[in-house]
mmCIF file of C-alpha atoms in Angstrom:
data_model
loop_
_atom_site.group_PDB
_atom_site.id
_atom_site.type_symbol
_atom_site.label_atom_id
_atom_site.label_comp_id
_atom_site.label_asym_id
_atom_site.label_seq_id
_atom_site.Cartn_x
_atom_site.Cartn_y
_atom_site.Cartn_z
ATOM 1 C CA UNK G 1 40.984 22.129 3.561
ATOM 2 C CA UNK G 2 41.310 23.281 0.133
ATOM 3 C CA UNK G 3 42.219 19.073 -0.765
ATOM 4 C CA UNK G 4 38.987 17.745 1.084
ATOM 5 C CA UNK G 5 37.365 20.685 -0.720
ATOM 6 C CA UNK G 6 38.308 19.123 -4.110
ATOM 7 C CA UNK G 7 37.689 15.616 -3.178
ATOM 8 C CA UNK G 8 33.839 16.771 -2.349
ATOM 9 C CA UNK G 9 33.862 18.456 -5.558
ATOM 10 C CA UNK G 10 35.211 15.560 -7.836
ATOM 11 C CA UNK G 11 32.705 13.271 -5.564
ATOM 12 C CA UNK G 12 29.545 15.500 -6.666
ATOM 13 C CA UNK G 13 30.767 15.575 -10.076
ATOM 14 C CA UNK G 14 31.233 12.129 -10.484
ATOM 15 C CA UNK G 15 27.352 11.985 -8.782
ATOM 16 C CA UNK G 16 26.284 13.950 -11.461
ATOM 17 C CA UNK G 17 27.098 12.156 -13.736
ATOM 18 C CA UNK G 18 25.946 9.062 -12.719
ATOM 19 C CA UNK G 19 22.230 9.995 -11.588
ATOM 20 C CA UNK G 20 22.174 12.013 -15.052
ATOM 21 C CA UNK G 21 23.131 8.433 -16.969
ATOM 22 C CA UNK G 22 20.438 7.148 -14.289
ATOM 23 C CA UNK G 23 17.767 9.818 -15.533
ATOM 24 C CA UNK G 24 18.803 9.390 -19.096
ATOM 25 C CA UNK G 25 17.773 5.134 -18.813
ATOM 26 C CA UNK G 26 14.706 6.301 -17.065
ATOM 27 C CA UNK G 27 13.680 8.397 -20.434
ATOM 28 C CA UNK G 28 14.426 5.503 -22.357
ATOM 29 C CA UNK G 29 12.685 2.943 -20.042
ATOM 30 C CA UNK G 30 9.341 5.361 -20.271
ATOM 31 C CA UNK G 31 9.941 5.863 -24.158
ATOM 32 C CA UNK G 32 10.005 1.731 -24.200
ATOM 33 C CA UNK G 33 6.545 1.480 -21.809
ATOM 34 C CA UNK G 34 5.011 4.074 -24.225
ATOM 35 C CA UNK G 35 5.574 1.844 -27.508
ATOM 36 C CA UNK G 36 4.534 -1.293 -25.548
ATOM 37 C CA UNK G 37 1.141 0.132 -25.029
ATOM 38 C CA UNK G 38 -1.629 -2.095 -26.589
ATOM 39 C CA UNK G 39 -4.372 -0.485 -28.901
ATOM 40 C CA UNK G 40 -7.152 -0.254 -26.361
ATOM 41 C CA UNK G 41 -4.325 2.051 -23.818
ATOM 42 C CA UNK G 42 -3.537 3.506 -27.103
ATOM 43 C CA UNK G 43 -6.752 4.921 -28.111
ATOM 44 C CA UNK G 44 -8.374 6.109 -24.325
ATOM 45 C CA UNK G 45 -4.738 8.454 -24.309
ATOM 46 C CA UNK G 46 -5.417 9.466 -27.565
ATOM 47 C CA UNK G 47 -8.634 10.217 -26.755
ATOM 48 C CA UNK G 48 -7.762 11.973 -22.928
ATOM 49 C CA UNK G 49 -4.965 14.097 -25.459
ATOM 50 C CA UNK G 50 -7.276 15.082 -28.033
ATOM 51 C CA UNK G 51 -9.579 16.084 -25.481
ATOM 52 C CA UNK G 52 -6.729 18.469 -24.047
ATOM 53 C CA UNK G 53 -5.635 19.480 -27.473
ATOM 54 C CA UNK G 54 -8.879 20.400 -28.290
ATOM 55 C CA UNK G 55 -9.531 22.904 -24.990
ATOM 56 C CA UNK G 56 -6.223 24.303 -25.849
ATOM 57 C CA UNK G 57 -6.903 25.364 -29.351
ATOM 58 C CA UNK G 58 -9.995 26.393 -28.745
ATOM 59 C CA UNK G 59 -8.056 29.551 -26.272
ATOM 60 C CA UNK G 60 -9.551 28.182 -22.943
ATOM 61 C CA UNK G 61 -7.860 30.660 -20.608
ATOM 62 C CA UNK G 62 -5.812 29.146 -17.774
ATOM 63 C CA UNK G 63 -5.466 30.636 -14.311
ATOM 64 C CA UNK G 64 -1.780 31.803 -14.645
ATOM 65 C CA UNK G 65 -0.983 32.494 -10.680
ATOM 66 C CA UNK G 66 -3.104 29.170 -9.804
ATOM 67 C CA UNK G 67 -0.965 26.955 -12.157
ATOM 68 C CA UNK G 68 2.055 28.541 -11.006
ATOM 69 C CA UNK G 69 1.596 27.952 -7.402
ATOM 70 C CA UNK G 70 0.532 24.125 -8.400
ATOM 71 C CA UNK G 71 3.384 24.039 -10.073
ATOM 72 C CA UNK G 72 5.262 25.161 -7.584
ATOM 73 C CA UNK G 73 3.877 22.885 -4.849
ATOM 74 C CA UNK G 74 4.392 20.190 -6.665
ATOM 75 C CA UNK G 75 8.063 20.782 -7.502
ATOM 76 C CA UNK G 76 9.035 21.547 -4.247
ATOM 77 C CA UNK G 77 7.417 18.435 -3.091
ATOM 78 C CA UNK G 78 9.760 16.285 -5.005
ATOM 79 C CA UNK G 79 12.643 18.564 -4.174
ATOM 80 C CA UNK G 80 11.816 18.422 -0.093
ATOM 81 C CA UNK G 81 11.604 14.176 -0.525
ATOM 82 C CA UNK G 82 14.827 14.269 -2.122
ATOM 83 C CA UNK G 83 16.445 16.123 0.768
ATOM 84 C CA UNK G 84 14.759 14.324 3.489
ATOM 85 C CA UNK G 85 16.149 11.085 1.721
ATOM 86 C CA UNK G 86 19.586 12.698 2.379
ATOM 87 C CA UNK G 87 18.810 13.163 5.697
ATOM 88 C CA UNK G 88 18.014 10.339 6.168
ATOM 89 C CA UNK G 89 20.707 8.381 4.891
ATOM 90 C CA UNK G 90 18.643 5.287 4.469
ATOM 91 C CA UNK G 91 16.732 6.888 1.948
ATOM 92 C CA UNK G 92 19.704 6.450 -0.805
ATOM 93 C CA UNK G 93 17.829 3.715 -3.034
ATOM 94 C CA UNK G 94 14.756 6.699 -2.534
ATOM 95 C CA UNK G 95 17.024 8.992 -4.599
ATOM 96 C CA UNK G 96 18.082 6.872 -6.852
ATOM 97 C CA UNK G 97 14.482 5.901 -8.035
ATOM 98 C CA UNK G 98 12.729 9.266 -8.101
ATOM 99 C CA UNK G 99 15.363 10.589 -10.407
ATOM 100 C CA UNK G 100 14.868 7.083 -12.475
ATOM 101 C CA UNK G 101 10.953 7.570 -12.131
ATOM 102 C CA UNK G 102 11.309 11.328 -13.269
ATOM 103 C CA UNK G 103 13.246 9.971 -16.601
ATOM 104 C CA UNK G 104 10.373 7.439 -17.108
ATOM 105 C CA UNK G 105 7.471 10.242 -16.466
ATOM 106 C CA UNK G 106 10.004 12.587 -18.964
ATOM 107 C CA UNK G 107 9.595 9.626 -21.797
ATOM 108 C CA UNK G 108 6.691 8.489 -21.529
ATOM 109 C CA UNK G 109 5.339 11.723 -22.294
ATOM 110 C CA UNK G 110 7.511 12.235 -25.322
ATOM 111 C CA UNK G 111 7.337 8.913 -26.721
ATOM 112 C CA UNK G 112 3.425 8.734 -26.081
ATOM 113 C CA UNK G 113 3.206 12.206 -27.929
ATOM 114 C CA UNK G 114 5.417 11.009 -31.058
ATOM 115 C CA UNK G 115 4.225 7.511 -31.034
ATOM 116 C CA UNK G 116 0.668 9.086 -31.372
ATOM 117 C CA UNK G 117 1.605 11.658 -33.911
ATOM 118 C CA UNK G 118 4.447 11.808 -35.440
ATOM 119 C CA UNK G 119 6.982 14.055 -36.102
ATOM 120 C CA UNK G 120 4.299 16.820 -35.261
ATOM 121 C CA UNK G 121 3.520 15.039 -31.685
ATOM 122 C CA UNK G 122 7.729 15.333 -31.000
ATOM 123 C CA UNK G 123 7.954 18.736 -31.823
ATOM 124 C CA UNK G 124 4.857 19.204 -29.670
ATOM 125 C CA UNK G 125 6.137 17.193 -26.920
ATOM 126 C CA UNK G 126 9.241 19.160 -26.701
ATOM 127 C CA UNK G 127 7.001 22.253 -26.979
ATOM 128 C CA UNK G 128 5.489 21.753 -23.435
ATOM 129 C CA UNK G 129 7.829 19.156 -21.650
ATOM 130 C CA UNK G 130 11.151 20.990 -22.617
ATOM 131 C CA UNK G 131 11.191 24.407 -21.137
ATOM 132 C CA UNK G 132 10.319 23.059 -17.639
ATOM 133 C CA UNK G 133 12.353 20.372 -18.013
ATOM 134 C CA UNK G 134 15.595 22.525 -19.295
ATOM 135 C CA UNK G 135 15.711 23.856 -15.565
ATOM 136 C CA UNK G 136 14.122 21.249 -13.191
ATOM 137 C CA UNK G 137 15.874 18.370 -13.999
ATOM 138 C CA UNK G 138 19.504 19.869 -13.643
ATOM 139 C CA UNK G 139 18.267 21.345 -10.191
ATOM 140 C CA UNK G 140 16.522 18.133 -9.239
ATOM 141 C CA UNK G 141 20.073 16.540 -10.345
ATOM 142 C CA UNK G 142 22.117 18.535 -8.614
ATOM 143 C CA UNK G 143 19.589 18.345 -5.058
ATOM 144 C CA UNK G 144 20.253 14.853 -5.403
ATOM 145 C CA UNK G 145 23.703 15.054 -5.747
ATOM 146 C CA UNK G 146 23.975 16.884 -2.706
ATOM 147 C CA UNK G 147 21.521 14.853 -0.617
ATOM 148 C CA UNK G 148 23.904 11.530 -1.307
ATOM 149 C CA UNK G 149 26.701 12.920 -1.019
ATOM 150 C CA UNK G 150 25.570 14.020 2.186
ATOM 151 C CA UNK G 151 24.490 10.866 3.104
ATOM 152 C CA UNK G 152 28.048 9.445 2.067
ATOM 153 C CA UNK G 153 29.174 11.667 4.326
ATOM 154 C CA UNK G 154 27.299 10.334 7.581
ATOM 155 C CA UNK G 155 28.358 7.166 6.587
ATOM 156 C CA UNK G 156 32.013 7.767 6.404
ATOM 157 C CA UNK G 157 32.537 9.740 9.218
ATOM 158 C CA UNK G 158 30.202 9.588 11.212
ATOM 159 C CA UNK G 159 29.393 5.671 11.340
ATOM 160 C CA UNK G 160 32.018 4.831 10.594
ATOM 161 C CA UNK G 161 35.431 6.851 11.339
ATOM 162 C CA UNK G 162 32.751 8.834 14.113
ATOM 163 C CA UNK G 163 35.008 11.728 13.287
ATOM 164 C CA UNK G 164 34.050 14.910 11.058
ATOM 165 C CA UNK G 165 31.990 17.852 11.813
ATOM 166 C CA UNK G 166 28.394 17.998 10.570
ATOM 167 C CA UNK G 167 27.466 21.041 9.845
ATOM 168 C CA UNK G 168 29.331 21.754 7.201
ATOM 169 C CA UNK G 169 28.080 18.836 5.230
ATOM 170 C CA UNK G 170 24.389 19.779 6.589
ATOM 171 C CA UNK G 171 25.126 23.576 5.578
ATOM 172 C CA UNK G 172 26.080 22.600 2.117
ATOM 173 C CA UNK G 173 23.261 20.480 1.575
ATOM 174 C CA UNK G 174 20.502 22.989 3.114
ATOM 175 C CA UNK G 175 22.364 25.764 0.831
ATOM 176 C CA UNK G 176 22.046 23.581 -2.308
ATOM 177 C CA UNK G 177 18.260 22.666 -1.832
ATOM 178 C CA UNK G 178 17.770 26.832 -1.015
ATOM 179 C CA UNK G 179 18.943 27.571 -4.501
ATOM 180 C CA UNK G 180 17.288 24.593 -6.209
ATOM 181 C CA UNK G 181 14.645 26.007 -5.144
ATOM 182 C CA UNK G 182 14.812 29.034 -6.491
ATOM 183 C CA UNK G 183 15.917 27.350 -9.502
ATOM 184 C CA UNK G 184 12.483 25.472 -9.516
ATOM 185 C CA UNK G 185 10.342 28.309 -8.662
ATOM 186 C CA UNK G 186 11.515 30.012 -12.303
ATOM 187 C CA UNK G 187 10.963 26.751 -13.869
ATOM 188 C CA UNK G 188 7.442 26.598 -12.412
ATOM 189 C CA UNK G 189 6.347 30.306 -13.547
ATOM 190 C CA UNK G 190 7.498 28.786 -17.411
ATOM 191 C CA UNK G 191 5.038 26.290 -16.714
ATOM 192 C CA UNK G 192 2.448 28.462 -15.747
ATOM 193 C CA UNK G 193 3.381 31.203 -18.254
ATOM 194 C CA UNK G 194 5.135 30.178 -21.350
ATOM 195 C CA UNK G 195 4.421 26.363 -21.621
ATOM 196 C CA UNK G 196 0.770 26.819 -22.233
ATOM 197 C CA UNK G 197 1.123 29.520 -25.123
ATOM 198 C CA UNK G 198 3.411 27.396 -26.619
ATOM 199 C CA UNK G 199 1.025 24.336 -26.519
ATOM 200 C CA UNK G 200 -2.142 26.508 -27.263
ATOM 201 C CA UNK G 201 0.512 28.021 -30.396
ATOM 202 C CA UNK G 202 1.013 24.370 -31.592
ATOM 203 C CA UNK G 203 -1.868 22.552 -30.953
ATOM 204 C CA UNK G 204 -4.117 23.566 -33.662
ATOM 205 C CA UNK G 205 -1.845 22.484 -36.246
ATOM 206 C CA UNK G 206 -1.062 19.069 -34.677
ATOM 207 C CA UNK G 207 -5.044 18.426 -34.132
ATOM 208 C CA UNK G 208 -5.542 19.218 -38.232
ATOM 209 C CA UNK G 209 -2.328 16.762 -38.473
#
């Protein structure tokens, strides 16, 4: 017990490891697509972010509960296709590209902001994209290290071997998406609650920049 305990342990580790290499390329792959942008992308996001930047410093209130629950919704979305992709077993290369696409989405963002502006558009970028980010991509991370190893798990023994209970494997999987969860539901209320003051805080100085 307590060695197949450890081997699932060192397995999810070793997961971890490699989707958060996998997420890592994905930031640089989206940091790349950002600086390959030609002038004419260049200037209708500069003028979409100006736009924003300009509604934020200006205090236009935002609808605190209503972001949250978007928020919310649309973490949980991409948490509940990860886990479904375990389930699935087939849905392996699905894992593997939502936490690549997530790293693009997480770069593109950045490098668009610092390409844009600067030092300023970094600091601003990490302003609004950090905090969220600090908590959701470790939980979607660990959800996905769960949901393969999960699907590992119906391939070893139970394609394969056709030995090994299930539920276990489905408990620990249903337990880790539970928490995640939870995990995501705090990172959603600092979008809805803290990420907006600190973009409304910084964007008056990086619109006179």
């Amino acid at each position: 017990m307590l060695a197949a305990a450890g081997e699932k342990f060192k397995e999810e580790r070793l997961l971890l490891l490699f989707l958060t290499i996998l997420f890592g390329a994905g930031v640089v792959f989206g940091t790349l697509l950002a600086s390959g942008l030609d002038e004419e992308q260049r200037r209708m996001l500069n003028e979409e972010l100006s736009r924003f930047l300009m509604q934020l410093s200006q205090g236009q209130s935002v609808e605190r509960e209503s972001a949250f629950w978007q928020s919310f919704w649309q973490h949980g979305r991409w948490l509940l296709l990860i886990a479904l992709m375990g389930l699935a077993v087939i849905g392996l290369p699905v894992i593997l590209a939502l936490n690549f696409l997530k790293g693009v989405l997480v770069g593109f963002a950045v490098g668009t902001l610092a390409i844009q502006h600067g030092g300023k558009g970094l600091v601003f970028a990490l302003l609004s994209v950090l905090p969220t980010n600090l908590l959701s991509v470790p939980a979607y991370l660990a959800a996905s290290a769960a949901a393969i190893s999960f699907s590992l798990f119906i391939i070893r023994c139970r394609l394969i071997r056709r030995s090994g209970s299930l539920l276990p494997a489905a408990a620990a999987l249903v337990g880790t998406t539970a928490i995640m969860l939870i995990v995501l539901a705090a990172a959603s209320m600092l979008d809805a609650w803290l990420s907006p003051a600190l973009m409304a805080w910084a964007s008056g100085w990086l619109i006179t920049g």
